[in-house]
Short mmCIF file of C-alpha atoms in Angstrom, two decimals:
data_model
loop_
_atom_site.label_atom_id
_atom_site.label_comp_id
_atom_site.label_asym_id
_atom_site.label_seq_id
_atom_site.Cartn_x
_atom_site.Cartn_y
_atom_site.Cartn_z
CA MET A 1 90.15 80.38 76.56
CA LYS A 2 89.60 80.81 80.54
CA LYS A 3 88.44 78.00 82.40
CA ARG A 4 85.12 78.20 84.26
CA PRO A 5 85.28 77.92 87.96
CA PHE A 6 84.39 74.67 89.38
CA PHE A 7 82.54 76.52 92.35
CA SER A 8 82.12 79.98 93.94
CA VAL A 9 83.10 80.99 97.50
CA ILE A 10 80.45 83.75 98.67
CA ILE A 11 81.64 85.62 101.63
CA ASN A 12 79.13 88.14 103.08
CA THR A 13 80.96 90.91 105.12
CA HIS A 14 79.88 93.64 107.30
CA ASN A 15 82.32 95.80 109.52
CA SER A 16 84.83 92.99 109.41
CA GLU A 17 87.92 95.18 109.07
CA ASN A 18 89.53 93.05 111.83
CA THR A 19 88.94 89.50 110.10
CA ILE A 20 88.41 90.09 106.43
CA SER A 21 92.23 90.00 105.55
CA ARG A 22 92.60 86.77 107.38
CA THR A 23 89.54 85.37 105.70
CA ILE A 24 90.55 86.08 102.14
CA THR A 25 94.04 84.98 102.72
CA SER A 26 92.75 81.61 104.02
CA VAL A 27 90.64 81.01 101.10
CA TYR A 28 93.46 81.87 98.69
CA GLU A 29 96.02 79.46 100.24
CA GLN A 30 93.86 76.57 99.44
CA THR A 31 95.56 73.99 97.16
CA PHE A 32 92.55 73.68 94.87
CA ASN A 33 92.45 76.61 92.66
CA ASN A 34 89.47 76.47 90.39
CA PHE A 35 87.11 78.55 92.04
CA GLU A 36 86.09 82.11 92.29
CA VAL A 37 85.55 84.36 95.25
CA VAL A 38 82.60 86.69 95.66
CA LEU A 39 82.85 89.10 98.31
CA VAL A 40 79.50 90.77 99.40
CA ASP A 41 79.96 94.04 101.54
CA ASP A 42 76.71 94.68 103.35
CA ALA A 43 76.95 98.57 103.80
CA SER A 44 80.04 98.42 106.01
CA ASP A 45 80.98 101.69 107.82
CA ASP A 46 84.67 100.84 108.65
CA SER A 47 87.52 99.94 106.13
CA THR A 48 86.24 96.50 105.04
CA LEU A 49 85.48 97.92 101.52
CA THR A 50 88.84 99.46 101.41
CA ILE A 51 90.58 96.22 102.55
CA VAL A 52 88.56 94.08 99.86
CA ASN A 53 89.38 96.54 96.98
CA GLU A 54 93.10 96.35 97.84
CA TYR A 55 93.01 92.60 97.54
CA LYS A 56 91.03 92.86 94.30
CA LYS A 57 94.19 94.96 92.86
CA LYS A 58 96.56 92.05 93.97
CA ILE A 59 94.65 89.26 92.73
#
């Protein structure tokens, strides 16, 4: 049975292609690992959503 996350990290993004990779990497490099990440893309018109989807495949 999968353990429920202790807490959620919610990250709102909008046209953040220059920083979203660094943000996601920073969150996942934390030593505590019982959490979930919720990324909310607010209708970006750059490649933010593409970058987020690539991370989704890796994790």
